[in-house]
Amino acid sequence: MAGEGATSIWMQPEGHERSGPGRRPGFSRRQITRTAVRIADAEGVEAATMRRIASELGTGAMSLYRYIPRRDDLFDLMIDLAMSGIELPDGPSGDWRGDLTLLARQVRAAGLRHPWLIALLTSRPTLGPNLLRVHEFALGAFKGTELHIDDVTGFVGMLNDYVHSAIRREIGWLEEARRTGLDPERWKRDYMGPYVRQVVESGAFPLFNRSVLDSRTAHLAPEERFRHGLDRILDAIAALTPSLSPR
Amino acid sequence: MAGEGATSIWMQPEGHERSGPGRRPGFSRRQITRTAVRIADAEGVEAATMRRIASELGTGAMSLYRYIPRRDDLFDLMIDLAMSGIELPDGPSGDWRGDLTLLARQVRAAGLRHPWLIALLTSRPTLGPNLLRVHEFALGAFKGTELHIDDVTGFVGMLNDYVHSAIRREIGWLEEARRTGLDPERWKRDYMGPYVRQVVESGAFPLFNRSVLDSRTAHLAPEERFRHGLDRILDAIAALTPSLSPR
DNA sequence: ACCATTCAGGTACCATGTACGCAAATGGAA
DNA sequence: TTCCATTTGCGTACATGGTACCTGAATGGT
């Protein structure tokens, strides 16, 4: 074997269609990944253990290692599968703002559908084909402008940073509640609530207090809040580059 | 006991100075946290296991549970200890741009000193006293301006999103290499390198290629790159609010 | 001197990733 | 048809993790 294990999973494609001797494979990377994603969606990544996935497939844990070198590689595959759900036009439309808005909404939808996605994505530097596809579309939104590629990368980075962080904020407490086993409502009321109240009542952080008490956006629906922040990022991009249409 | 375990760690202060009967405590939360941080700094969070920390302190693993309810709470304490290393003036100087630059640099320094900090910070919604202190300083930078608190929160969020993401990018591959046990140089050359080269040579993502090949900022020193991105964020904030001094 | 109270920490249990090895299946060659 | 090299299926086993439980030691008030 050449370069076994010491390379990215994307360099070790599925054992391509052989026609030689030997037992036929009973599973596939895709099938295993799909199962892992399904479990993770329903019960969190920590529930998607090798044994659990195998059991769901009606087999033993060690069978999976015929298809996936290490558990970490499975994460890369899961990320890529989740990103594959992001549907985008083939190319940029010419309306950079519209394209990026579409992109952001799609990423948000994927992030909510797979609450583990953003956490995995930001915890490991991965470059699966679908992430590259999405990234390429983002970069393409600025096609036609006279921007230097570094500026484009910077803007796309700003947008990504916002989208990811916003999704994390939106999921954050929900996920934490699920992880600790409490139902979300009780978690907010009994776990974090009393502490925040104590902090507020102590008066030690007056501006934090105002950001909690006087906030208007806090009472907005999640999508609205997301759109507000997104618009701010897009406005910022427009404001930084006079050559772009302001809006 | 009232509300045991079902509350944030910040609601369960250290067993305050008693004077009743019973054996004297031989350790302290702070001491345990310090040890955990030291191990995590040197060998990664995954090395800071309960057994390892205890062994470092010359005791048994279960002794730690007299001071810390769950391992997750230890993470909160570690985050707070790392954030306590961020040194800031008592109040805003009046120069919002200077204050935020100072803040960003301090956070970056803390993030590099404790390569696990940002990952933990963004993986769990925690609100320790030192995080609140730092956040309050950030909000305070806009004191004197006529901005609504929601806008201030939004800007501070933008800044935080950038700083955290930039630190993650700066550490990213380094950490991944350490996690997999390879030395960083070999990781980049043998693990990720060949794949990126393959992607580039395939020509499937032309804009990604340009962002890799034609980048000028990629060859900058890390601090320079950080400062560039930071300036872009601050420029964006200034551009979005005409009432602020542009620079 | 006694005792309720508190801490130290050993033992034990369960879950996890995964190395290893052998049995079972498979298709080409003899 | 008969073998056999090859590949998959997967049980067993081990190291490592968090942590529940329990016993014994230390301690200060009565």
XYZ file of C-alpha atoms (C1' of nucleotides) in Angstrom:
554
model
C 0.000 0.000 0.000
C 1.238 3.514 -0.760
C 0.779 6.379 1.705
C -1.527 4.479 3.987
C -3.241 6.576 6.610
C -0.760 9.412 6.548
C -2.825 11.413 4.070
C -6.049 13.336 4.000
C -9.150 11.218 3.544
C -9.795 13.006 0.261
C -6.638 11.471 -1.113
C -7.876 7.977 -0.337
C -10.993 7.553 -2.428
C -13.459 4.772 -1.797
C -12.052 1.399 -2.777
C -13.021 1.896 -6.385
C -14.978 -0.741 -8.267
C -12.743 -3.743 -8.289
C -13.349 -6.824 -10.302
C -10.711 -9.025 -8.720
C -11.265 -11.778 -6.210
C -12.325 -11.308 -2.623
C -15.490 -10.774 -0.737
C -17.779 -7.983 -1.977
C -18.052 -4.983 0.334
C -21.357 -4.936 2.171
C -21.325 -1.252 3.010
C -20.011 2.014 1.653
C -18.459 5.176 2.947
C -21.514 7.097 1.884
C -23.877 4.750 3.687
C -21.844 4.870 6.877
C -21.588 8.641 6.698
C -25.312 8.995 6.148
C -26.016 6.881 9.203
C -23.577 8.879 11.299
C -25.195 12.123 10.174
C -28.668 10.834 10.976
C -27.644 9.858 14.502
C -25.753 13.100 15.069
C -28.725 15.150 13.879
C -31.043 13.424 16.310
C -28.841 12.950 19.356
C -25.660 14.964 18.891
C -22.225 14.048 17.553
C -21.234 12.408 20.803
C -23.947 9.805 20.166
C -22.506 8.913 16.786
C -19.975 6.430 18.115
C -18.471 3.701 15.995
C -20.407 1.025 17.857
C -23.649 2.916 17.548
C -23.272 3.540 13.842
C -22.350 -0.072 13.272
C -25.264 -1.292 15.336
C -27.586 0.935 13.334
C -26.233 -0.736 10.205
C -26.655 -4.161 11.723
C -22.975 -4.956 11.892
C -19.979 -4.836 14.239
C -17.982 -1.751 15.065
C -14.789 -2.993 13.495
C -16.392 -3.460 10.128
C -16.485 0.292 9.694
C -12.717 0.432 9.740
C -12.689 -1.312 6.373
C -14.162 1.893 4.982
C -12.907 4.693 7.193
C -9.351 4.878 8.549
C -9.987 6.861 11.712
C -12.952 8.382 13.437
C -11.690 11.859 12.658
C -11.930 11.083 8.972
C -15.573 10.230 9.481
C -16.039 13.765 10.768
C -14.599 15.124 7.551
C -16.996 12.962 5.587
C -19.937 14.083 7.713
C -19.037 17.721 7.180
C -18.836 17.182 3.469
C -22.141 15.365 3.339
C -23.826 18.158 5.281
C -22.281 20.753 2.973
C -23.498 18.827 -0.039
C -27.012 19.805 1.011
C -26.238 23.418 0.199
C -27.862 24.166 -3.131
C -26.419 26.968 -5.202
C -26.643 28.186 -8.797
C -23.881 27.072 -11.107
C -22.332 30.489 -11.286
C -22.596 34.019 -9.950
C -25.582 36.067 -11.044
C -23.770 39.378 -11.204
C -25.621 40.637 -8.129
C -22.975 40.097 -5.467
C -25.273 41.053 -2.651
C -27.990 38.687 -3.743
C -25.565 35.838 -4.224
C -24.007 36.233 -0.802
C -27.409 36.539 0.843
C -28.528 33.350 -0.812
C -25.334 31.642 0.257
C -25.641 32.799 3.849
C -29.216 31.566 4.086
C -28.282 28.194 2.681
C -25.418 27.810 5.118
C -27.656 28.814 7.975
C -30.240 26.247 6.915
C -27.587 23.541 6.808
C -26.250 24.627 10.185
C -29.681 24.380 11.768
C -30.441 21.071 10.100
C -27.172 19.651 11.411
C -26.506 21.358 14.743
C -23.051 19.804 14.971
C -21.890 21.098 11.596
C -20.456 24.470 12.548
C -18.740 23.100 15.631
C -16.968 20.437 13.613
C -16.234 22.786 10.757
C -14.478 25.303 12.950
C -12.729 22.758 15.131
C -10.845 21.058 12.306
C -9.359 22.547 9.156
C -10.935 20.482 6.438
C -11.255 21.126 2.711
C -13.742 18.632 1.343
C -15.037 18.963 -2.213
C -18.348 20.453 -1.164
C -16.738 23.020 1.061
C -14.561 23.998 -1.875
C -17.617 24.226 -4.086
C -19.399 26.528 -1.666
C -16.266 28.586 -1.108
C -15.768 28.941 -4.840
C -19.294 30.268 -5.219
C -18.653 32.818 -2.487
C -15.479 34.022 -4.162
C -17.322 34.115 -7.480
C -19.855 36.599 -6.159
C -17.231 39.317 -6.619
C -16.462 38.373 -10.186
C -16.520 41.415 -12.405
C -15.390 43.754 -9.682
C -11.866 45.085 -9.762
C -11.067 43.766 -6.318
C -7.780 42.052 -5.608
C -8.138 38.385 -4.700
C -6.866 39.094 -1.192
C -9.681 41.555 -0.633
C -12.210 39.062 -1.951
C -10.831 36.394 0.377
C -10.999 38.882 3.222
C -14.622 39.752 2.575
C -15.650 36.139 2.176
C -13.839 35.450 5.415
C -15.753 38.234 7.157
C -19.008 36.835 5.876
C -18.111 33.297 6.916
C -17.032 34.449 10.338
C -20.363 36.154 10.822
C -22.498 33.332 9.482
C -20.756 30.715 11.555
C -20.825 32.756 14.722
C -24.455 33.697 14.234
C -25.447 30.080 13.773
C -23.473 29.123 16.833
C -25.234 31.799 18.861
C -28.573 30.637 17.537
C -27.911 27.003 18.427
C -25.634 27.551 21.413
C -27.870 27.244 24.418
C -30.170 24.740 22.781
C -27.289 22.385 22.161
C -25.768 22.922 25.569
C -29.103 22.059 27.136
C -29.364 18.884 25.105
C -25.801 17.929 25.911
C -26.442 18.151 29.621
C -29.661 16.221 29.246
C -32.016 18.919 30.494
C -34.865 20.124 28.347
C -34.064 23.519 26.843
C -36.745 25.441 28.688
C -35.699 24.215 32.087
C -32.046 24.727 31.237
C -32.497 28.382 30.478
C -34.701 28.883 33.507
C -32.801 26.870 36.107
C -29.245 26.663 34.872
C -28.113 29.808 33.094
C -31.020 32.050 33.989
C -30.323 32.500 37.685
C -26.680 33.271 37.024
C -27.407 35.897 34.411
C -29.969 37.417 36.732
C -27.412 37.518 39.523
C -24.894 39.207 37.260
C -27.456 41.742 36.126
C -28.614 42.476 39.637
C -25.064 42.882 40.890
C -24.772 45.868 38.565
C -21.084 45.160 38.081
C -21.302 45.338 34.301
C -23.615 48.196 33.374
C -23.095 48.002 29.616
C -23.635 44.274 29.600
C -26.831 44.958 31.485
C -27.997 47.406 28.876
C -27.158 44.955 26.118
C -29.389 42.436 27.863
C -32.193 44.670 29.096
C -32.426 47.411 26.464
C -31.951 45.179 23.462
C -34.517 45.389 20.713
C -32.991 42.751 18.464
C -33.098 40.178 21.238
C -36.850 39.951 20.832
C -36.723 39.470 17.101
C -37.368 36.148 15.452
C -34.140 34.242 14.775
C -34.310 34.718 11.006
C -34.847 38.437 11.429
C -31.895 38.716 13.746
C -29.766 36.753 11.337
C -30.786 38.980 8.462
C -29.979 42.116 10.460
C -26.454 40.949 11.170
C -26.016 39.762 7.628
C -27.105 43.106 6.244
C -24.596 44.801 8.487
C -21.789 42.667 7.078
C -22.885 43.303 3.502
C -23.242 47.008 4.209
C -19.740 46.953 5.616
C -18.370 45.288 2.504
C -20.136 47.832 0.327
C -18.942 50.713 2.467
C -15.347 49.554 2.274
C -15.289 49.358 -1.518
C -16.744 52.422 -3.245
C -16.608 50.634 -6.594
C -19.358 48.262 -5.499
C -22.963 49.276 -5.885
C -23.936 50.475 -2.402
C -27.162 48.554 -2.334
C -27.821 21.175 49.900
C -29.747 23.566 47.675
C -29.628 23.307 43.896
C -26.697 20.941 43.818
C -25.089 20.504 40.419
C -28.009 21.823 38.435
C -26.561 25.312 38.294
C -23.724 27.098 36.576
C -20.359 26.710 38.259
C -20.327 30.454 38.865
C -23.286 30.040 41.179
C -21.388 27.536 43.318
C -18.441 29.462 44.706
C -15.497 27.748 46.282
C -16.358 26.224 49.648
C -15.885 29.529 51.420
C -13.744 29.800 54.516
C -15.406 27.583 57.047
C -14.488 27.357 60.652
C -16.520 24.302 61.536
C -15.237 20.811 62.152
C -13.893 18.494 59.501
C -10.695 17.901 57.679
C -9.063 20.955 56.052
C -9.118 21.015 52.240
C -5.735 20.191 50.778
C -6.333 21.751 47.391
C -8.288 24.540 45.788
C -10.237 25.176 42.631
C -7.670 27.699 41.554
C -4.795 25.307 42.079
C -6.509 22.545 40.139
C -7.425 24.927 37.339
C -3.886 26.232 37.138
C -2.544 22.703 36.813
C -5.088 21.860 34.134
C -4.162 24.973 32.192
C -0.475 24.192 32.420
C -0.976 20.691 31.062
C -3.339 21.870 28.330
C -0.901 24.563 27.245
C 1.895 22.052 26.897
C 0.112 19.007 25.520
C -3.397 20.018 24.488
C -6.722 19.880 26.317
C -7.111 16.207 25.645
C -4.061 15.609 27.848
C -5.638 17.446 30.774
C -7.565 14.455 32.070
C -8.771 14.184 35.610
C -6.254 11.442 36.361
C -3.418 13.400 34.859
C -4.234 16.593 36.717
C -4.575 14.680 39.958
C -1.317 12.874 39.403
C 0.393 16.199 38.739
C -0.929 17.366 42.089
C 0.220 14.189 43.788
C -3.260 12.941 44.575
C -5.998 10.663 43.248
C -8.406 11.513 40.479
C -11.474 11.400 42.671
C -10.151 14.016 45.032
C -10.714 16.637 42.367
C -14.439 16.042 42.509
C -14.495 17.586 45.960
C -13.713 20.886 44.253
C -15.222 20.615 40.785
C -18.604 19.039 40.060
C -18.028 17.905 36.481
C -15.207 18.004 34.000
C -17.134 20.482 31.875
C -17.105 22.914 34.766
C -13.354 22.648 34.829
C -13.371 23.868 31.248
C -15.317 26.939 32.311
C -12.774 27.585 35.027
C -9.890 27.129 32.601
C -11.435 29.580 30.177
C -11.884 32.111 32.935
C -8.336 31.682 34.170
C -6.978 32.173 30.657
C -9.149 35.259 30.201
C -7.898 36.636 33.492
C -4.518 37.025 31.807
C -5.953 39.705 29.561
C -4.770 43.020 30.934
C -6.849 46.078 30.176
C -7.134 49.639 31.464
C -9.846 50.254 34.013
C -11.988 52.201 31.583
C -12.176 53.375 28.001
C -9.698 56.004 26.872
C -12.057 57.824 24.540
C -10.185 56.535 21.482
C -12.470 53.683 20.447
C -10.130 52.483 17.751
C -7.156 52.359 20.055
C -9.099 50.572 22.753
C -10.404 47.898 20.419
C -6.972 47.388 18.882
C -5.477 46.927 22.308
C -8.226 44.506 23.211
C -7.822 42.476 20.030
C -4.089 42.163 20.560
C -4.549 41.039 24.126
C -7.082 38.428 23.134
C -4.803 37.201 20.378
C -1.917 36.926 22.829
C -4.076 34.907 25.212
C -5.279 32.718 22.364
C -1.727 31.931 21.285
C -0.568 31.350 24.837
C -3.420 28.904 25.382
C -4.061 27.243 22.020
C -7.183 25.509 23.373
C -8.825 28.736 24.569
C -10.724 29.770 21.466
C -11.895 26.256 20.722
C -13.357 25.887 24.205
C -14.721 29.401 24.234
C -16.692 28.924 21.041
C -17.783 25.388 21.784
C -19.592 26.218 25.013
C -21.579 29.310 25.950
C -19.917 30.422 29.137
C -20.048 33.737 30.951
C -17.305 33.737 33.531
C -16.409 36.917 35.404
C -13.316 37.588 33.331
C -15.141 37.135 30.077
C -17.695 39.629 31.325
C -14.936 42.025 32.308
C -13.359 41.844 28.859
C -16.715 42.141 27.158
C -17.614 45.135 29.247
C -14.403 46.852 28.193
C -15.235 46.180 24.550
C -18.684 47.667 24.925
C -17.198 50.593 26.792
C -15.012 51.534 23.843
C -18.076 53.085 22.237
C -18.961 55.139 25.253
C -19.641 58.714 24.311
C -20.910 57.844 20.883
C -24.592 58.118 20.174
C -24.844 54.505 19.092
C -27.740 52.360 20.244
C -26.676 49.487 22.486
C -27.750 46.988 19.819
C -25.342 48.530 17.345
C -22.580 48.474 19.907
C -23.269 44.826 20.614
C -23.285 44.158 16.889
C -19.926 45.822 16.338
C -18.354 44.106 19.291
C -19.730 40.854 17.946
C -18.179 41.544 14.546
C -14.859 42.243 16.181
C -15.033 39.132 18.332
C -16.003 36.989 15.379
C -12.982 38.229 13.493
C -10.526 37.915 16.354
C -11.606 34.411 17.229
C -11.617 33.224 13.640
C -8.262 34.797 12.924
C -6.702 33.129 15.935
C -8.208 29.828 14.918
C -6.777 30.195 11.443
C -3.403 31.082 12.900
C -3.352 28.069 15.199
C -5.444 25.687 13.082
C -2.954 23.553 11.259
C -0.410 23.712 14.045
C -2.888 22.260 16.494
C -4.173 19.690 14.054
C -0.635 18.517 13.469
C 0.013 18.212 17.180
C -3.259 16.410 17.710
C -2.365 13.767 15.143
C 1.099 13.419 16.576
C 3.015 14.503 13.483
C 5.419 17.400 13.626
C 3.899 20.502 12.019
C 6.328 20.682 9.133
C 5.792 17.126 8.068
C 2.024 17.478 8.516
C 1.795 20.362 6.106
C 4.115 18.687 3.641
C 2.821 15.121 3.731
C -0.736 15.348 4.948
C -2.518 18.446 3.725
C 0.020 19.592 1.171
C -0.446 16.876 -1.420
C -4.205 17.244 -1.313
C -4.152 20.994 -1.779
C -1.698 20.538 -4.620
C -4.007 18.007 -6.223
C -6.964 20.362 -5.888
C -4.971 23.225 -7.357
C -3.670 21.131 -10.237
C -7.136 19.823 -11.022
C -8.118 23.379 -11.861
C -11.668 22.704 -10.697
C -11.773 25.789 -8.469
C -10.061 28.644 -10.294
C -10.850 31.341 -7.754
C -9.665 29.170 -4.898
C -6.499 28.672 -6.888
C -5.994 32.383 -7.235
C -6.602 32.877 -3.527
C -3.833 30.369 -2.872
C -1.366 31.256 -5.612
C -1.808 35.008 -6.090
C -2.136 35.889 -2.434
C 0.123 38.573 -1.093
C -1.098 38.462 2.497
C -0.335 34.753 2.751
C 3.367 35.568 2.895
C 3.008 38.156 5.626
C 4.082 37.527 9.184
C 1.185 36.361 11.373
C 0.970 39.612 13.332
C 0.886 41.618 10.139
C -1.867 39.479 8.717
C -3.816 39.792 11.941
C -3.422 43.554 11.922
C -4.597 43.776 8.329
C -7.804 41.914 9.059
C -8.316 43.866 12.236
C -7.937 47.160 10.424
C -10.501 46.022 7.898
C -12.998 45.342 10.670
C -12.337 48.679 12.341
C -12.555 50.452 9.001
C -15.869 48.745 8.432
C -17.194 49.916 11.799
C -16.078 53.447 11.042
C -17.556 53.355 7.561
C -20.899 52.163 8.888
C -21.241 54.975 11.413
C -20.511 58.434 10.027
C -20.620 59.898 13.513
C -17.405 58.096 14.439
C -14.083 59.646 13.601
C -13.031 57.822 10.436
C -9.518 57.168 11.591
C -12.578 12.428 75.155
C -15.956 12.045 72.033
C -18.288 12.799 67.620
C -20.444 14.959 63.660
C -18.434 16.653 59.729
C -15.414 17.012 55.923
C -11.753 15.518 52.824
C -8.537 11.775 50.481
C -8.518 8.575 47.324
C -8.877 3.419 46.145
C -11.884 0.376 43.666
C -15.104 -0.355 40.260
C -18.179 0.302 36.324
C -19.265 1.590 31.901
C -18.244 3.686 27.388
C -15.034 4.798 23.949
C -11.553 4.178 19.826
C -9.101 0.796 17.692
C -5.167 -3.101 17.026
C -5.191 -7.885 15.976
C -6.467 -12.090 14.178
C -9.291 -15.451 12.182
C -13.398 -17.058 9.667
C -16.221 -16.385 5.671
C -17.035 -15.062 1.082
C -15.521 -14.479 -3.799
C -13.883 -14.809 -8.467
C -10.087 -16.238 -11.437
C -6.940 -20.012 -12.517
C -5.990 -24.794 -12.938
C -15.283 -28.275 -10.663
C -11.550 -27.339 -7.445
C -8.538 -24.694 -5.398
C -6.483 -20.359 -3.541
C -5.046 -15.582 -3.167
C -7.547 -11.840 -1.806
C -10.769 -9.062 0.532
C -14.490 -8.279 3.848
C -17.019 -9.299 8.465
C -16.489 -8.927 13.034
C -15.508 -10.964 17.837
C -12.031 -10.330 21.311
C -9.047 -7.506 23.847
C -6.706 -3.513 25.534
C -5.802 1.158 26.919
C -7.931 5.276 28.376
C -11.578 8.183 29.748
C -15.322 10.192 33.339
C -17.208 9.398 37.576
C -20.446 6.774 41.384
C -19.648 4.753 45.665
C -17.451 3.699 49.884
C -14.082 3.437 53.539
C -10.835 5.584 56.419
C -8.412 9.568 58.119
C -8.295 14.167 59.813
C -10.382 18.064 62.496
C -12.559 21.344 65.626
C -16.530 22.078 68.770
C -18.858 20.174 72.766
